[in-house]
mmCIF file of C-alpha atoms in Angstrom:
data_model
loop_
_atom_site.group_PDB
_atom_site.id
_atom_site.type_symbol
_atom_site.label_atom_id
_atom_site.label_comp_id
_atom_site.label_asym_id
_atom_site.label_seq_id
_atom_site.Cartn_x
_atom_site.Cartn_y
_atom_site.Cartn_z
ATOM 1 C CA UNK A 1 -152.983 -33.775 -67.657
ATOM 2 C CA UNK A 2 -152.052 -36.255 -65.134
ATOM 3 C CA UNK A 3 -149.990 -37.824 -67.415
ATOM 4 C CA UNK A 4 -147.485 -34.824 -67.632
ATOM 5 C CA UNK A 5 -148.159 -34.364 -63.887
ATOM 6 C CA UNK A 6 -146.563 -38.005 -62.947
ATOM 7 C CA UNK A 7 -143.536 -36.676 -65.889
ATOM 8 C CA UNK A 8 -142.838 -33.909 -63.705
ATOM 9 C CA UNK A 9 -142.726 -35.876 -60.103
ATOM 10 C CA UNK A 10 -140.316 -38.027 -61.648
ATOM 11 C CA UNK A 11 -138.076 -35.012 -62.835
ATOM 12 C CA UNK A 12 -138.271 -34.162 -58.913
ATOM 13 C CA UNK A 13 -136.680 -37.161 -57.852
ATOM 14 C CA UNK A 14 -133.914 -36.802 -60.735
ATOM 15 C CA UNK A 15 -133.109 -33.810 -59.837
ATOM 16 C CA UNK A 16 -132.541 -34.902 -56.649
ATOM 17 C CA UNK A 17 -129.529 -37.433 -57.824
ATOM 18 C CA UNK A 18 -127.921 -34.406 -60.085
ATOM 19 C CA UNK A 19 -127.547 -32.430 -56.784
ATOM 20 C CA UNK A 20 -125.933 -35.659 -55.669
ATOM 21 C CA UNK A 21 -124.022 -36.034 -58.008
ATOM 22 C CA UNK A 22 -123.020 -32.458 -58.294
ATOM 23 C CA UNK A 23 -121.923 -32.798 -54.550
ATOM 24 C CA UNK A 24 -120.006 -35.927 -55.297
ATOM 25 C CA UNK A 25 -118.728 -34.527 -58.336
ATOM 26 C CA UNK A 26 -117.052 -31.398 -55.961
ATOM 27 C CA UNK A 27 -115.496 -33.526 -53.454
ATOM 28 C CA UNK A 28 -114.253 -35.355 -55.473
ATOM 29 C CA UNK A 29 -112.370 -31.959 -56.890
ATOM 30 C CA UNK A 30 -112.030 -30.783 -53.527
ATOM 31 C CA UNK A 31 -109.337 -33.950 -52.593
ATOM 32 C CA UNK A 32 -111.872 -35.909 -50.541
ATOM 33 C CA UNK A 33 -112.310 -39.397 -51.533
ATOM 34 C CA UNK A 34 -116.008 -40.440 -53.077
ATOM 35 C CA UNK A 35 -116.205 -44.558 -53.339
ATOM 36 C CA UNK A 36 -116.561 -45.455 -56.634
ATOM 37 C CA UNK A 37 -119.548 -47.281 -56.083
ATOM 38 C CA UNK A 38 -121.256 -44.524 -55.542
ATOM 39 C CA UNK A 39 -120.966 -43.247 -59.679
ATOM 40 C CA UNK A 40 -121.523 -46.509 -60.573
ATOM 41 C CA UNK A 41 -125.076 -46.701 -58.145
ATOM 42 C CA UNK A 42 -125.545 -43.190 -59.668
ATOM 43 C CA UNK A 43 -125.053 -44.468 -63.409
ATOM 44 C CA UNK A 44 -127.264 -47.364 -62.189
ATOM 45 C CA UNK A 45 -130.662 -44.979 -60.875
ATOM 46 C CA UNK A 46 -129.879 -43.012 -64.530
ATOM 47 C CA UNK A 47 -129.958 -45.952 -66.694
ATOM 48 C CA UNK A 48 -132.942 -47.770 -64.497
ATOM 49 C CA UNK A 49 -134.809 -44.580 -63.517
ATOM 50 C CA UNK A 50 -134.313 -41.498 -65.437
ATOM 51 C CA UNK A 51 -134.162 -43.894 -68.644
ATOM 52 C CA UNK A 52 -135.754 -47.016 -67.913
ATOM 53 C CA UNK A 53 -139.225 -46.119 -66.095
ATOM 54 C CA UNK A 54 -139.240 -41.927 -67.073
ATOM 55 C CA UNK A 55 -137.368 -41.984 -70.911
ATOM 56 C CA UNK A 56 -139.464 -44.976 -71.781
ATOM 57 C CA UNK A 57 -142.404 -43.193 -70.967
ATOM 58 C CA UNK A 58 -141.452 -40.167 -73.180
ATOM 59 C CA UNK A 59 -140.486 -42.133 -75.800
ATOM 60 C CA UNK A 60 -142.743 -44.844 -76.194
ATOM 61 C CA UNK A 61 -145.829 -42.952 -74.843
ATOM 62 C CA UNK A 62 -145.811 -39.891 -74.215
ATOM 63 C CA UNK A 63 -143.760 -38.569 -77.972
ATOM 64 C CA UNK A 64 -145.910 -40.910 -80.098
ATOM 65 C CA UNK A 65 -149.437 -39.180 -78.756
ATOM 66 C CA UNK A 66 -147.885 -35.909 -79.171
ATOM 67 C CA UNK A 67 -147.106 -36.908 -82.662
ATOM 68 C CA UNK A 68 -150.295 -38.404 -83.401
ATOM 69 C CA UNK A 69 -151.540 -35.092 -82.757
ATOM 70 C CA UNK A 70 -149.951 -33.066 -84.849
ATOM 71 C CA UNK A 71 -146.320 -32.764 -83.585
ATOM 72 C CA UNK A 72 -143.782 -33.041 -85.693
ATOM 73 C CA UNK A 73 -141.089 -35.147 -84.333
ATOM 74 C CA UNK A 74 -138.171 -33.885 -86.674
ATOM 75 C CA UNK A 75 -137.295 -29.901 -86.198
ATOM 76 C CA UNK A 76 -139.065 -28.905 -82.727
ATOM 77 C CA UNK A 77 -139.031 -30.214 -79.583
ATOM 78 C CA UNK A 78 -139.493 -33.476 -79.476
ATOM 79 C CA UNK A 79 -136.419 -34.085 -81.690
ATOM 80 C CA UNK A 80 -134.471 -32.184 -79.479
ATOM 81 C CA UNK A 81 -136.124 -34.247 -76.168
ATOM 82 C CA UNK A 82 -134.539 -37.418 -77.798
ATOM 83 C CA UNK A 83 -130.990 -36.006 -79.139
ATOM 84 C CA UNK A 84 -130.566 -35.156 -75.376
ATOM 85 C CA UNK A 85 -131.592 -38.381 -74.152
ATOM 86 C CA UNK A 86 -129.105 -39.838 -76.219
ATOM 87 C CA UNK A 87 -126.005 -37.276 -74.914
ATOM 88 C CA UNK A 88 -127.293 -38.908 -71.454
ATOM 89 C CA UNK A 89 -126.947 -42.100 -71.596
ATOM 90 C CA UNK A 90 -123.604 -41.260 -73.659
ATOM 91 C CA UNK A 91 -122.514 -39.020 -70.866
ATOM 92 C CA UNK A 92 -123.800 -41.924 -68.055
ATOM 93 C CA UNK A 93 -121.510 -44.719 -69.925
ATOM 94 C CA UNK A 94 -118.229 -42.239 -69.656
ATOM 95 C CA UNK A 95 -118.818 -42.035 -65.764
ATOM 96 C CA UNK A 96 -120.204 -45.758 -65.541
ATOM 97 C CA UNK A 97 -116.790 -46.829 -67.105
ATOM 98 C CA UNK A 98 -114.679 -43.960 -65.156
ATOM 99 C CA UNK A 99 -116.382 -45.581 -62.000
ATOM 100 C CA UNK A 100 -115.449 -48.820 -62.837
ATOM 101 C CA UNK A 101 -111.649 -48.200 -63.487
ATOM 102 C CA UNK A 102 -111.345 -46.137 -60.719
ATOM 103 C CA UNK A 103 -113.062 -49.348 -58.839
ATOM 104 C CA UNK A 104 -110.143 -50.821 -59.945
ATOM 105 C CA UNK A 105 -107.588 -48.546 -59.131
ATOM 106 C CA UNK A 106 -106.663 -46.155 -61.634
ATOM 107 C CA UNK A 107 -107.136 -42.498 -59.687
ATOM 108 C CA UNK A 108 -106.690 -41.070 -63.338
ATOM 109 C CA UNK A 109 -110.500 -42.051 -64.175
ATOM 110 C CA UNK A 110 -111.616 -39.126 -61.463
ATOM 111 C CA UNK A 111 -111.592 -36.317 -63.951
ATOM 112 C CA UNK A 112 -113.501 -38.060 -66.336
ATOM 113 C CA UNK A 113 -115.916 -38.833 -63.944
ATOM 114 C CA UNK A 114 -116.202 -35.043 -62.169
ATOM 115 C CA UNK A 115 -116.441 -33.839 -66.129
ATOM 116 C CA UNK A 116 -119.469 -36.717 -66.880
ATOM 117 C CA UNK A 117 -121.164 -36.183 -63.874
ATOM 118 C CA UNK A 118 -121.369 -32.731 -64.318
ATOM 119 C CA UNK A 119 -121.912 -32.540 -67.799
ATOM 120 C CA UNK A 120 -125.065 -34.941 -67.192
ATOM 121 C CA UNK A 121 -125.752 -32.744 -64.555
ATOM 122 C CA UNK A 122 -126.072 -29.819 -66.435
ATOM 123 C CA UNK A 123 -127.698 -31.220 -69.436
ATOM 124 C CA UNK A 124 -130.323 -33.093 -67.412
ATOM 125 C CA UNK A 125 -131.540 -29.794 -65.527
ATOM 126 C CA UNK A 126 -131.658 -27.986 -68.730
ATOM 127 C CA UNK A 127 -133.563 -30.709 -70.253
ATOM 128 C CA UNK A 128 -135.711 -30.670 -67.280
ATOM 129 C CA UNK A 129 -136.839 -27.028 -67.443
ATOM 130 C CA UNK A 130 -137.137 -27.621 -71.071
ATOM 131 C CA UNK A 131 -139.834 -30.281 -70.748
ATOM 132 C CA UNK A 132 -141.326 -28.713 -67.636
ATOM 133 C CA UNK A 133 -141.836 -25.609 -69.398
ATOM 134 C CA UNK A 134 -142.217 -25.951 -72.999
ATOM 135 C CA UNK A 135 -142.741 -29.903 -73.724
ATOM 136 C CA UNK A 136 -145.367 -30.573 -71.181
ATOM 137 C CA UNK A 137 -147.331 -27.506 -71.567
ATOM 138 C CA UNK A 138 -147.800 -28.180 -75.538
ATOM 139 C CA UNK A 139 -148.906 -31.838 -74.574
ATOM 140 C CA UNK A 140 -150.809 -31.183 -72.254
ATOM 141 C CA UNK A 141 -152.618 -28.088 -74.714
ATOM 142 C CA UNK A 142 -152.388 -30.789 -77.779
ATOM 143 C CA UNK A 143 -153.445 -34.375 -76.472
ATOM 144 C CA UNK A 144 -157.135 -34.240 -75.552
ATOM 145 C CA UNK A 145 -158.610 -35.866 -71.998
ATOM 146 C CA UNK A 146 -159.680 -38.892 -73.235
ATOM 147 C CA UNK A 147 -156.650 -39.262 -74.996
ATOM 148 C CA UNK A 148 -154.598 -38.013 -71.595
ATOM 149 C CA UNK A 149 -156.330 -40.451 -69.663
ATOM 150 C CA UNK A 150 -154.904 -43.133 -72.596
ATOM 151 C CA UNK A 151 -151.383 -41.767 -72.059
ATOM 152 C CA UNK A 152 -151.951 -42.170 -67.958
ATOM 153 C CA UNK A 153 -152.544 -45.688 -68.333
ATOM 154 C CA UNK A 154 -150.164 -46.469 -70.625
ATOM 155 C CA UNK A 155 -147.507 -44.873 -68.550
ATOM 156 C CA UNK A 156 -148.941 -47.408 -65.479
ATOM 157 C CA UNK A 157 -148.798 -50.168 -68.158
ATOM 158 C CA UNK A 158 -144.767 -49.453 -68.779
ATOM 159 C CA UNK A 159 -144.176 -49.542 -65.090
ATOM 160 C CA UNK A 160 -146.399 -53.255 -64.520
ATOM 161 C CA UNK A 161 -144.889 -54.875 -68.538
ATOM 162 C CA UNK A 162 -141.538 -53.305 -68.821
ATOM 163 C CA UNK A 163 -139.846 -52.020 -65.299
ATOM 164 C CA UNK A 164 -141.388 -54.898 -63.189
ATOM 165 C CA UNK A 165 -142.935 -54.732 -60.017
ATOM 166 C CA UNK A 166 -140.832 -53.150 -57.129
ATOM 167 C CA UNK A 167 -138.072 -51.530 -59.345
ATOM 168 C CA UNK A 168 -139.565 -47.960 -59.537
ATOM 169 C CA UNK A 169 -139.422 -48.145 -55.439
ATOM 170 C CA UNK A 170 -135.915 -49.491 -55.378
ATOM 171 C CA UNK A 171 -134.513 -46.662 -57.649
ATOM 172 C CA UNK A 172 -136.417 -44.030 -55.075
ATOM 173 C CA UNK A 173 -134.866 -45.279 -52.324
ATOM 174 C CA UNK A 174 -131.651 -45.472 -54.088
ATOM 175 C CA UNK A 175 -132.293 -41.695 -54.654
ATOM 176 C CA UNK A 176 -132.490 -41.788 -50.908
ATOM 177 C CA UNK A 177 -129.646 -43.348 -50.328
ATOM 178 C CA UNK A 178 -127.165 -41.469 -52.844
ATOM 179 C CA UNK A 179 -128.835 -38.079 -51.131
ATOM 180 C CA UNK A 180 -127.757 -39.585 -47.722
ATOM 181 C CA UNK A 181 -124.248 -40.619 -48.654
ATOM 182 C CA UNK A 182 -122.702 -36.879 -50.271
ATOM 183 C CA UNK A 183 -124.927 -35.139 -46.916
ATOM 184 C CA UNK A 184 -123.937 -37.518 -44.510
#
């Protein structure tokens, strides 16, 4: 369903920010100084990609079709899709607010942001081969093609109502940029 297909593009392009973060997260460990913008540009693609354009899809599309068909949201996957979500963006605050008081000086704010990024790191790729694997195949088996098509063009409606125009392309090329900065 091309719905699930543009799910999993998106998980590409996460998945590209946990490696940089996971490379961040071990310089940081290995003694080499990180800027703390960098967390805080990270926290920013996570809260305005991963859960602005992608989550928002999930949840307000994607879940609710899945549910309409028979789903139950309580007790099997979904449930579990959205109790993740929310040990994210709980996850993404800690190093947001880490970043920002190591922005401001306090060096003791770098282990809490090694231990969010990486435990956001971890949970996102396991939530990742979750949906890749389990999620997506039962929607794509349990939402019918008309009703795929429905879920396509609601996903293009979130990105034109609710993300505004030119923000999904300025959260890939921060993906770009975040990529270039551990390499580089």
């Amino acid at each position: 369903m091309e719905a699930t297909k543009i799910l999993r593009e998106e998980h590409r392009v996460i998945e590209r920010v946990l490696a940089s973060l996971e490379a961040a997260a071990a310089q940081v460990e290995a003694g080499r100084a990180i800027r703390a913008g960098f967390f805080l540009e990270a926290a920013d693609f996570i809260k305005g990609f991963a859960d602005g354009c992608h989550h928002r899809k999930e949840e307000g599309v994607l879940f609710p079709a899945m549910e309409a068909a028979g789903v139950p949201r309580q007790g099997g996957p979904i449930g579990v899709m959205l109790a993740e979500h929310e040990e994210g963006r709980r996850l993404t605050a800690a190093m947001r607010s880490a970043a920002e008081r190591l922005e401001r000086g306090d060096l003791t704010a770098t282990d809490t942001i090694v231990r969010s990024a990486r435990g956001y790191a971890a949970l996102l790729r396991q939530h990742i081969m979750k949906e890749d694997n389990i999620l997506f195949p039962m929607a794509d088996r349990v939402i019918q093609d008309r009703k795929g098509l429905d879920v396509a063009q609601a996903f293009e409606r979130v990105e034109q109502e609710e993300t505004r125009e030119g923000v999904h392309q300025k959260y890939l090329d921060l993906a770009d940029s975040l990529e270039r900065e551990v390499k580089g």
